[in-house]
GROMACS .gro file of C-alpha atoms in nm:
model
  433
    1UNK     CA    1   0.000   0.000   0.000
    2UNK     CA    2   0.136   0.340  -0.096
    3UNK     CA    3   0.147   0.633   0.144
    4UNK     CA    4  -0.137   0.855   0.031
    5UNK     CA    5  -0.284   1.189   0.088
    6UNK     CA    6  -0.568   1.028   0.283
    7UNK     CA    7  -0.789   1.332   0.235
    8UNK     CA    8  -0.747   1.371  -0.137
    9UNK     CA    9  -0.687   1.010  -0.233
   10UNK     CA   10  -0.375   1.120  -0.418
   11UNK     CA   11  -0.060   0.916  -0.470
   12UNK     CA   12   0.215   0.987  -0.720
   13UNK     CA   13   0.357   0.650  -0.819
   14UNK     CA   14   0.654   0.553  -1.027
   15UNK     CA   15   0.639   0.608  -1.398
   16UNK     CA   16   0.630   0.234  -1.461
   17UNK     CA   17   0.345   0.162  -1.224
   18UNK     CA   18   0.039   0.207  -1.450
   19UNK     CA   19  -0.061  -0.065  -1.694
   20UNK     CA   20  -0.029   0.022  -2.060
   21UNK     CA   21  -0.345   0.082  -2.258
   22UNK     CA   22  -0.409  -0.131  -2.567
   23UNK     CA   23  -0.286   0.035  -2.884
   24UNK     CA   24  -0.067   0.278  -2.693
   25UNK     CA   25   0.192   0.487  -2.870
   26UNK     CA   26   0.570   0.490  -2.843
   27UNK     CA   27   0.777   0.548  -2.530
   28UNK     CA   28   0.825   0.922  -2.568
   29UNK     CA   29   0.590   1.192  -2.452
   30UNK     CA   30   0.415   1.410  -2.707
   31UNK     CA   31   0.575   1.739  -2.803
   32UNK     CA   32   0.397   2.068  -2.722
   33UNK     CA   33   0.114   2.122  -2.968
   34UNK     CA   34   0.192   2.481  -3.071
   35UNK     CA   35  -0.015   2.802  -3.039
   36UNK     CA   36  -0.330   2.780  -2.830
   37UNK     CA   37  -0.626   3.001  -2.750
   38UNK     CA   38  -0.709   3.118  -2.401
   39UNK     CA   39  -1.061   3.160  -2.265
   40UNK     CA   40  -1.379   2.976  -2.358
   41UNK     CA   41  -1.552   2.976  -2.698
   42UNK     CA   42  -1.862   3.184  -2.766
   43UNK     CA   43  -2.063   2.884  -2.883
   44UNK     CA   44  -2.208   2.623  -2.649
   45UNK     CA   45  -1.965   2.352  -2.541
   46UNK     CA   46  -2.011   2.039  -2.332
   47UNK     CA   47  -1.710   1.890  -2.154
   48UNK     CA   48  -1.683   1.571  -1.951
   49UNK     CA   49  -1.473   1.541  -1.636
   50UNK     CA   50  -1.384   1.227  -1.441
   51UNK     CA   51  -1.250   1.212  -1.086
   52UNK     CA   52  -1.277   1.020  -0.758
   53UNK     CA   53  -1.517   1.095  -0.470
   54UNK     CA   54  -1.231   1.216  -0.246
   55UNK     CA   55  -1.077   1.453  -0.498
   56UNK     CA   56  -1.413   1.541  -0.651
   57UNK     CA   57  -1.547   1.685  -0.328
   58UNK     CA   58  -1.414   2.026  -0.424
   59UNK     CA   59  -1.429   2.003  -0.801
   60UNK     CA   60  -1.807   1.959  -0.814
   61UNK     CA   61  -1.851   2.299  -0.650
   62UNK     CA   62  -1.577   2.446  -0.871
   63UNK     CA   63  -1.764   2.327  -1.180
   64UNK     CA   64  -2.075   2.515  -1.066
   65UNK     CA   65  -1.873   2.833  -1.014
   66UNK     CA   66  -1.710   2.797  -1.355
   67UNK     CA   67  -2.043   2.737  -1.530
   68UNK     CA   68  -2.189   3.043  -1.356
   69UNK     CA   69  -1.916   3.258  -1.511
   70UNK     CA   70  -1.935   3.081  -1.848
   71UNK     CA   71  -2.298   2.973  -1.905
   72UNK     CA   72  -2.215   2.855  -2.259
   73UNK     CA   73  -2.000   2.577  -2.110
   74UNK     CA   74  -2.145   2.271  -1.942
   75UNK     CA   75  -1.924   2.020  -1.761
   76UNK     CA   76  -2.058   1.671  -1.699
   77UNK     CA   77  -1.907   1.521  -1.384
   78UNK     CA   78  -1.852   1.152  -1.309
   79UNK     CA   79  -1.657   0.985  -1.031
   80UNK     CA   80  -1.534   0.634  -0.958
   81UNK     CA   81  -1.380   0.492  -0.641
   82UNK     CA   82  -1.005   0.544  -0.615
   83UNK     CA   83  -0.877   0.194  -0.693
   84UNK     CA   84  -1.113   0.132  -0.986
   85UNK     CA   85  -1.042   0.479  -1.122
   86UNK     CA   86  -0.667   0.420  -1.142
   87UNK     CA   87  -0.713   0.078  -1.302
   88UNK     CA   88  -0.948   0.204  -1.572
   89UNK     CA   89  -0.820   0.555  -1.652
   90UNK     CA   90  -0.585   0.462  -1.936
   91UNK     CA   91  -0.852   0.251  -2.103
   92UNK     CA   92  -1.103   0.535  -2.069
   93UNK     CA   93  -0.860   0.788  -2.218
   94UNK     CA   94  -0.781   0.554  -2.509
   95UNK     CA   95  -1.147   0.490  -2.589
   96UNK     CA   96  -1.377   0.671  -2.832
   97UNK     CA   97  -1.566   0.808  -2.530
   98UNK     CA   98  -1.259   0.960  -2.365
   99UNK     CA   99  -1.333   1.235  -2.110
  100UNK     CA  100  -1.214   1.586  -2.184
  101UNK     CA  101  -1.070   1.642  -1.837
  102UNK     CA  102  -0.936   1.374  -1.602
  103UNK     CA  103  -0.798   1.361  -1.252
  104UNK     CA  104  -0.438   1.243  -1.284
  105UNK     CA  105  -0.322   1.045  -0.981
  106UNK     CA  106   0.000   0.940  -1.153
  107UNK     CA  107   0.175   1.043  -1.470
  108UNK     CA  108   0.279   0.684  -1.546
  109UNK     CA  109   0.216   0.546  -1.893
  110UNK     CA  110  -0.074   0.787  -1.928
  111UNK     CA  111   0.190   1.034  -2.044
  112UNK     CA  112   0.418   0.783  -2.218
  113UNK     CA  113   0.124   0.657  -2.423
  114UNK     CA  114   0.029   1.011  -2.524
  115UNK     CA  115  -0.317   0.986  -2.371
  116UNK     CA  116  -0.308   1.338  -2.224
  117UNK     CA  117  -0.196   1.669  -2.372
  118UNK     CA  118   0.122   1.853  -2.297
  119UNK     CA  119  -0.013   2.166  -2.131
  120UNK     CA  120   0.308   2.368  -2.167
  121UNK     CA  121   0.159   2.603  -2.430
  122UNK     CA  122  -0.136   2.674  -2.200
  123UNK     CA  123   0.092   2.721  -1.901
  124UNK     CA  124   0.279   2.985  -2.100
  125UNK     CA  125  -0.035   3.150  -2.235
  126UNK     CA  126  -0.205   3.169  -1.895
  127UNK     CA  127   0.112   3.245  -1.697
  128UNK     CA  128   0.086   2.945  -1.466
  129UNK     CA  129   0.455   2.974  -1.379
  130UNK     CA  130   0.364   3.301  -1.205
  131UNK     CA  131   0.055   3.155  -1.037
  132UNK     CA  132   0.225   2.850  -0.885
  133UNK     CA  133   0.565   2.804  -0.718
  134UNK     CA  134   0.782   2.588  -0.941
  135UNK     CA  135   0.791   2.307  -0.682
  136UNK     CA  136   0.415   2.265  -0.731
  137UNK     CA  137   0.411   2.261  -1.112
  138UNK     CA  138   0.726   2.050  -1.142
  139UNK     CA  139   0.557   1.750  -0.982
  140UNK     CA  140   0.354   1.722  -1.304
  141UNK     CA  141   0.636   1.766  -1.556
  142UNK     CA  142   0.773   1.464  -1.743
  143UNK     CA  143   1.098   1.453  -1.938
  144UNK     CA  144   1.105   1.314  -2.295
  145UNK     CA  145   1.258   0.990  -2.165
  146UNK     CA  146   0.926   0.922  -1.993
  147UNK     CA  147   1.097   0.819  -1.669
  148UNK     CA  148   1.204   1.147  -1.509
  149UNK     CA  149   0.978   1.394  -1.333
  150UNK     CA  150   1.033   1.762  -1.266
  151UNK     CA  151   1.138   1.864  -1.618
  152UNK     CA  152   0.995   1.856  -1.968
  153UNK     CA  153   0.630   1.892  -2.064
  154UNK     CA  154   0.356   1.978  -1.815
  155UNK     CA  155   0.075   1.723  -1.813
  156UNK     CA  156  -0.160   1.838  -1.537
  157UNK     CA  157  -0.263   2.154  -1.356
  158UNK     CA  158  -0.270   2.152  -0.975
  159UNK     CA  159  -0.584   2.213  -0.770
  160UNK     CA  160  -0.581   2.157  -0.392
  161UNK     CA  161  -0.266   2.053  -0.206
  162UNK     CA  162  -0.161   1.834   0.084
  163UNK     CA  163   0.095   1.935   0.347
  164UNK     CA  164   0.293   1.724   0.594
  165UNK     CA  165   0.442   1.888   0.902
  166UNK     CA  166   0.435   1.852   1.280
  167UNK     CA  167   0.128   1.863   1.503
  168UNK     CA  168   0.180   1.940   1.870
  169UNK     CA  169  -0.026   1.948   2.187
  170UNK     CA  170  -0.011   2.307   2.309
  171UNK     CA  171  -0.123   2.219   2.661
  172UNK     CA  172   0.160   1.968   2.697
  173UNK     CA  173   0.428   2.193   2.550
  174UNK     CA  174   0.317   2.471   2.786
  175UNK     CA  175   0.357   2.234   3.082
  176UNK     CA  176   0.706   2.151   2.957
  177UNK     CA  177   0.797   2.519   2.935
  178UNK     CA  178   0.806   2.519   2.555
  179UNK     CA  179   0.643   2.850   2.467
  180UNK     CA  180   0.717   2.852   2.093
  181UNK     CA  181   0.735   2.575   1.831
  182UNK     CA  182   1.096   2.457   1.777
  183UNK     CA  183   1.274   2.652   1.505
  184UNK     CA  184   1.578   2.423   1.470
  185UNK     CA  185   1.638   2.049   1.480
  186UNK     CA  186   1.838   2.096   1.801
  187UNK     CA  187   1.544   2.272   1.965
  188UNK     CA  188   1.310   1.996   1.846
  189UNK     CA  189   1.535   1.730   1.998
  190UNK     CA  190   1.558   1.924   2.323
  191UNK     CA  191   1.177   1.935   2.335
  192UNK     CA  192   1.160   1.559   2.278
  193UNK     CA  193   1.404   1.507   2.566
  194UNK     CA  194   1.193   1.725   2.796
  195UNK     CA  195   0.882   1.529   2.705
  196UNK     CA  196   1.053   1.197   2.776
  197UNK     CA  197   1.180   1.320   3.112
  198UNK     CA  198   0.828   1.432   3.204
  199UNK     CA  199   0.688   1.084   3.129
  200UNK     CA  200   0.514   1.183   2.806
  201UNK     CA  201   0.525   1.012   2.467
  202UNK     CA  202   0.756   1.259   2.289
  203UNK     CA  203   0.674   1.170   1.927
  204UNK     CA  204   0.359   0.973   1.848
  205UNK     CA  205   0.405   0.738   1.550
  206UNK     CA  206   0.232   0.465   1.354
  207UNK     CA  207   0.478   0.284   1.126
  208UNK     CA  208   0.304  -0.033   1.013
  209UNK     CA  209   0.279   0.122   0.664
  210UNK     CA  210   0.607   0.315   0.670
  211UNK     CA  211   0.506   0.658   0.795
  212UNK     CA  212   0.832   0.693   0.989
  213UNK     CA  213   0.988   0.765   0.650
  214UNK     CA  214   0.812   1.102   0.659
  215UNK     CA  215   1.022   1.198   0.962
  216UNK     CA  216   1.340   1.091   0.784
  217UNK     CA  217   1.240   1.292   0.476
  218UNK     CA  218   1.145   1.604   0.670
  219UNK     CA  219   1.479   1.610   0.849
  220UNK     CA  220   1.666   1.534   0.528
  221UNK     CA  221   1.510   1.802   0.313
  222UNK     CA  222   1.524   2.062   0.591
  223UNK     CA  223   1.903   2.024   0.583
  224UNK     CA  224   1.964   1.952   0.213
  225UNK     CA  225   1.705   2.198   0.079
  226UNK     CA  226   1.388   2.137  -0.117
  227UNK     CA  227   1.552   2.151  -0.460
  228UNK     CA  228   1.815   1.888  -0.379
  229UNK     CA  229   1.556   1.662  -0.216
  230UNK     CA  230   1.319   1.694  -0.512
  231UNK     CA  231   1.584   1.585  -0.763
  232UNK     CA  232   1.591   1.239  -0.604
  233UNK     CA  233   1.215   1.214  -0.564
  234UNK     CA  234   1.171   1.309  -0.932
  235UNK     CA  235   1.416   1.040  -1.045
  236UNK     CA  236   1.676   1.277  -1.188
  237UNK     CA  237   1.980   1.092  -1.317
  238UNK     CA  238   2.286   1.091  -1.088
  239UNK     CA  239   2.075   1.184  -0.785
  240UNK     CA  240   2.147   1.003  -0.461
  241UNK     CA  241   1.978   0.936  -0.130
  242UNK     CA  242   2.321   0.942   0.030
  243UNK     CA  243   2.319   1.307   0.137
  244UNK     CA  244   2.414   1.474   0.466
  245UNK     CA  245   2.051   1.557   0.533
  246UNK     CA  246   1.917   1.207   0.472
  247UNK     CA  247   2.193   1.053   0.680
  248UNK     CA  248   2.100   1.289   0.962
  249UNK     CA  249   1.735   1.189   0.925
  250UNK     CA  250   1.816   0.819   0.948
  251UNK     CA  251   2.056   0.877   1.238
  252UNK     CA  252   1.796   1.073   1.432
  253UNK     CA  253   1.516   0.822   1.383
  254UNK     CA  254   1.742   0.544   1.512
  255UNK     CA  255   1.858   0.755   1.807
  256UNK     CA  256   1.506   0.860   1.899
  257UNK     CA  257   1.393   0.498   1.897
  258UNK     CA  258   1.681   0.399   2.130
  259UNK     CA  259   1.611   0.691   2.364
  260UNK     CA  260   1.244   0.596   2.394
  261UNK     CA  261   1.115   0.905   2.215
  262UNK     CA  262   0.891   0.684   1.998
  263UNK     CA  263   0.610   0.453   2.113
  264UNK     CA  264   0.732   0.098   2.165
  265UNK     CA  265   0.445  -0.029   1.951
  266UNK     CA  266   0.513   0.205   1.657
  267UNK     CA  267   0.597  -0.067   1.405
  268UNK     CA  268   0.268  -0.245   1.471
  269UNK     CA  269   0.053   0.069   1.469
  270UNK     CA  270  -0.130   0.207   1.165
  271UNK     CA  271  -0.145   0.579   1.092
  272UNK     CA  272  -0.506   0.627   1.196
  273UNK     CA  273  -0.445   0.443   1.524
  274UNK     CA  274  -0.163   0.688   1.593
  275UNK     CA  275  -0.391   0.979   1.498
  276UNK     CA  276  -0.651   0.857   1.748
  277UNK     CA  277  -0.390   0.822   2.021
  278UNK     CA  278  -0.250   1.169   1.963
  279UNK     CA  279  -0.599   1.319   1.952
  280UNK     CA  280  -0.669   1.159   2.290
  281UNK     CA  281  -0.361   1.324   2.441
  282UNK     CA  282  -0.101   1.047   2.394
  283UNK     CA  283   0.197   1.232   2.256
  284UNK     CA  284   0.348   1.580   2.252
  285UNK     CA  285   0.445   1.589   1.884
  286UNK     CA  286   0.315   1.401   1.579
  287UNK     CA  287   0.430   1.406   1.213
  288UNK     CA  288   0.124   1.395   0.985
  289UNK     CA  289  -0.060   1.574   0.706
  290UNK     CA  290  -0.338   1.831   0.686
  291UNK     CA  291  -0.585   1.553   0.594
  292UNK     CA  292  -0.610   1.462   0.964
  293UNK     CA  293  -0.655   1.820   1.085
  294UNK     CA  294  -1.030   1.787   1.138
  295UNK     CA  295  -1.001   1.480   1.358
  296UNK     CA  296  -0.714   1.620   1.563
  297UNK     CA  297  -0.873   1.964   1.589
  298UNK     CA  298  -1.211   1.826   1.695
  299UNK     CA  299  -1.056   1.626   1.979
  300UNK     CA  300  -0.785   1.863   2.103
  301UNK     CA  301  -0.962   2.190   2.026
  302UNK     CA  302  -0.752   2.495   2.113
  303UNK     CA  303  -0.469   2.268   2.229
  304UNK     CA  304  -0.404   2.145   1.872
  305UNK     CA  305  -0.110   2.317   1.703
  306UNK     CA  306   0.092   2.267   1.385
  307UNK     CA  307   0.422   2.390   1.243
  308UNK     CA  308   0.643   2.321   0.944
  309UNK     CA  309   0.949   2.111   1.022
  310UNK     CA  310   1.230   2.333   1.158
  311UNK     CA  311   1.490   2.448   0.906
  312UNK     CA  312   1.661   2.754   0.760
  313UNK     CA  313   1.393   2.761   0.489
  314UNK     CA  314   1.041   2.626   0.511
  315UNK     CA  315   1.002   2.284   0.351
  316UNK     CA  316   0.718   2.036   0.360
  317UNK     CA  317   0.615   1.709   0.202
  318UNK     CA  318   0.309   1.730  -0.017
  319UNK     CA  319   0.146   1.689  -0.354
  320UNK     CA  320  -0.164   1.811  -0.531
  321UNK     CA  321  -0.490   1.701  -0.676
  322UNK     CA  322  -0.431   1.768  -1.046
  323UNK     CA  323  -0.628   1.752  -1.370
  324UNK     CA  324  -0.519   1.672  -1.724
  325UNK     CA  325  -0.672   1.732  -2.067
  326UNK     CA  326  -0.735   1.423  -2.278
  327UNK     CA  327  -0.543   1.397  -2.604
  328UNK     CA  328  -0.877   1.313  -2.767
  329UNK     CA  329  -1.065   1.616  -2.639
  330UNK     CA  330  -1.238   1.811  -2.916
  331UNK     CA  331  -1.243   2.121  -2.699
  332UNK     CA  332  -0.893   2.148  -2.546
  333UNK     CA  333  -0.905   2.528  -2.520
  334UNK     CA  334  -1.224   2.519  -2.315
  335UNK     CA  335  -1.084   2.236  -2.103
  336UNK     CA  336  -0.765   2.432  -2.041
  337UNK     CA  337  -0.972   2.736  -1.942
  338UNK     CA  338  -1.130   2.523  -1.670
  339UNK     CA  339  -0.785   2.413  -1.554
  340UNK     CA  340  -0.682   2.776  -1.536
  341UNK     CA  341  -0.989   2.839  -1.318
  342UNK     CA  342  -0.856   2.588  -1.062
  343UNK     CA  343  -0.634   2.851  -0.901
  344UNK     CA  344  -0.898   3.127  -0.904
  345UNK     CA  345  -1.022   3.277  -0.576
  346UNK     CA  346  -1.357   3.096  -0.615
  347UNK     CA  347  -1.195   2.758  -0.679
  348UNK     CA  348  -0.940   2.806  -0.402
  349UNK     CA  349  -1.216   2.884  -0.154
  350UNK     CA  350  -1.394   2.561  -0.245
  351UNK     CA  351  -1.071   2.363  -0.215
  352UNK     CA  352  -1.013   2.502   0.132
  353UNK     CA  353  -1.369   2.414   0.236
  354UNK     CA  354  -1.299   2.055   0.129
  355UNK     CA  355  -0.984   2.044   0.342
  356UNK     CA  356  -0.719   2.106   0.077
  357UNK     CA  357  -0.455   2.378   0.088
  358UNK     CA  358  -0.555   2.622  -0.188
  359UNK     CA  359  -0.338   2.753  -0.469
  360UNK     CA  360  -0.452   3.106  -0.382
  361UNK     CA  361  -0.348   3.145  -0.017
  362UNK     CA  362  -0.578   3.446   0.027
  363UNK     CA  363  -0.873   3.208  -0.005
  364UNK     CA  364  -0.765   3.017   0.306
  365UNK     CA  365  -0.967   3.176   0.585
  366UNK     CA  366  -0.955   2.943   0.885
  367UNK     CA  367  -1.157   2.995   1.200
  368UNK     CA  368  -0.950   3.185   1.455
  369UNK     CA  369  -0.801   2.974   1.731
  370UNK     CA  370  -0.813   2.648   1.535
  371UNK     CA  371  -0.532   2.423   1.418
  372UNK     CA  372  -0.614   2.526   1.061
  373UNK     CA  373  -0.479   2.872   1.143
  374UNK     CA  374  -0.138   2.718   1.209
  375UNK     CA  375  -0.158   2.495   0.902
  376UNK     CA  376  -0.238   2.788   0.675
  377UNK     CA  377   0.054   2.986   0.823
  378UNK     CA  378   0.286   2.691   0.757
  379UNK     CA  379   0.150   2.656   0.401
  380UNK     CA  380   0.219   3.025   0.333
  381UNK     CA  381   0.581   2.988   0.448
  382UNK     CA  382   0.631   2.683   0.228
  383UNK     CA  383   0.488   2.870  -0.070
  384UNK     CA  384   0.704   3.175  -0.001
  385UNK     CA  385   1.017   2.958   0.018
  386UNK     CA  386   0.915   2.732  -0.274
  387UNK     CA  387   0.967   2.439  -0.041
  388UNK     CA  388   0.714   2.171  -0.133
  389UNK     CA  389   0.865   1.827  -0.206
  390UNK     CA  390   0.683   1.515  -0.325
  391UNK     CA  391   0.671   1.198  -0.116
  392UNK     CA  392   0.994   0.995  -0.116
  393UNK     CA  393   0.772   0.688  -0.083
  394UNK     CA  394   0.654   0.738  -0.440
  395UNK     CA  395   0.997   0.774  -0.604
  396UNK     CA  396   0.949   0.426  -0.753
  397UNK     CA  397   0.666   0.175  -0.768
  398UNK     CA  398   0.823  -0.030  -0.487
  399UNK     CA  399   0.988   0.243  -0.280
  400UNK     CA  400   0.714   0.255  -0.017
  401UNK     CA  401   0.761  -0.116   0.055
  402UNK     CA  402   1.137  -0.069   0.088
  403UNK     CA  403   1.103   0.235   0.315
  404UNK     CA  404   0.845   0.055   0.529
  405UNK     CA  405   1.072  -0.246   0.581
  406UNK     CA  406   1.383  -0.032   0.631
  407UNK     CA  407   1.230   0.207   0.885
  408UNK     CA  408   1.085  -0.086   1.078
  409UNK     CA  409   1.427  -0.250   1.090
  410UNK     CA  410   1.588   0.079   1.194
  411UNK     CA  411   1.342   0.138   1.477
  412UNK     CA  412   1.387  -0.222   1.592
  413UNK     CA  413   1.766  -0.183   1.592
  414UNK     CA  414   1.821  -0.441   1.317
  415UNK     CA  415   1.996  -0.210   1.069
  416UNK     CA  416   2.218   0.098   1.073
  417UNK     CA  417   2.246   0.420   0.876
  418UNK     CA  418   2.494   0.291   0.617
  419UNK     CA  419   2.281  -0.014   0.537
  420UNK     CA  420   1.959   0.189   0.535
  421UNK     CA  421   2.092   0.451   0.293
  422UNK     CA  422   2.239   0.185   0.061
  423UNK     CA  423   1.914  -0.015   0.055
  424UNK     CA  424   1.708   0.290  -0.037
  425UNK     CA  425   1.948   0.409  -0.307
  426UNK     CA  426   1.975   0.060  -0.456
  427UNK     CA  427   1.593   0.044  -0.475
  428UNK     CA  428   1.588   0.384  -0.651
  429UNK     CA  429   1.866   0.288  -0.893
  430UNK     CA  430   1.680  -0.023  -1.006
  431UNK     CA  431   1.424   0.210  -1.167
  432UNK     CA  432   1.616   0.527  -1.241
  433UNK     CA  433   1.966   0.395  -1.302
   0.00000   0.00000   0.00000
């Protein structure tokens, strides 16, 4: 099972992970299609859009807002459960009844088989590079080799985003004399030590599905920088997991396990079990995403806090709900106009209502005194510092399995940093060379 954005149902998997559609094209992505028109046509147009219930929660309302502004355009919406959607998308896009707009959960062979359009001309025409930080758009770029992300053509436009950082119990940190969230790794470690000494669970964790890897990644990218970290996640040639930051992340996770900063049952605990424990007051800190904000906020109330992982620049793990235009669409300009609408104030407001971080930060208006206030503040810092990095777990089709096994061995004291780093890089190299 891949680590997902539980809220959005999003997972970016390796480029080899999606089954090829019958009659697919060659192994290179399509070149940009040349000049395009912006805006919607004057005549009546009907578009079809397919998504999943999780990701479609916001887009249904966005469609209504778009149609209100452009009454000549009608968008027919259809959703399918997450697993069936991913299995059938390539076949749907290759069929004579292909949708005009499709949720893209992975770029996979959908791009290699030329089933979706290169949106680069639209990105240029609409100025998307100015609307989105590059770290957000780059997650949907695919190089001509069809195996490298972060460069080349753009094949989807982002909508709402996920964000992984650190939740904390404000009542407990106050009792420990911690008046501000840690701003450095050293301060974070000192806070963990205080919590342990006071008899608290310093860092709540559920690692049965590999979520300890998020802690390793957050430490690593906070030291190495978002750009360096993203090169590896994207599969860029000559990239390596063997960096000072990643080594520090692995070292710290092992040390924290030995010092008793983690729950003894972490390897046998699922994420949602850990969420429930933290929400009940078991734990001072907890690494998790914005998708669990409602549950944590409802239980802890004003005591629920959140901050981006400490570092010189704000970084976070996250990805986006994103939509592509079918290569078979007869109305690509109208479809692209809808994609451009995804970062509008109206669309961003609907995304925030559905629990996503919006492209337009001004649309994020959380209730004062709630954990969402902290999450929005962290999201703004990450945007300002261009610090969003995709999930390491999705660097290859099998990386999540390797990270799960390796972090479990590390926490149990059955491996060390050298062996951990080598195992992860070897897994990466098997796909990316």
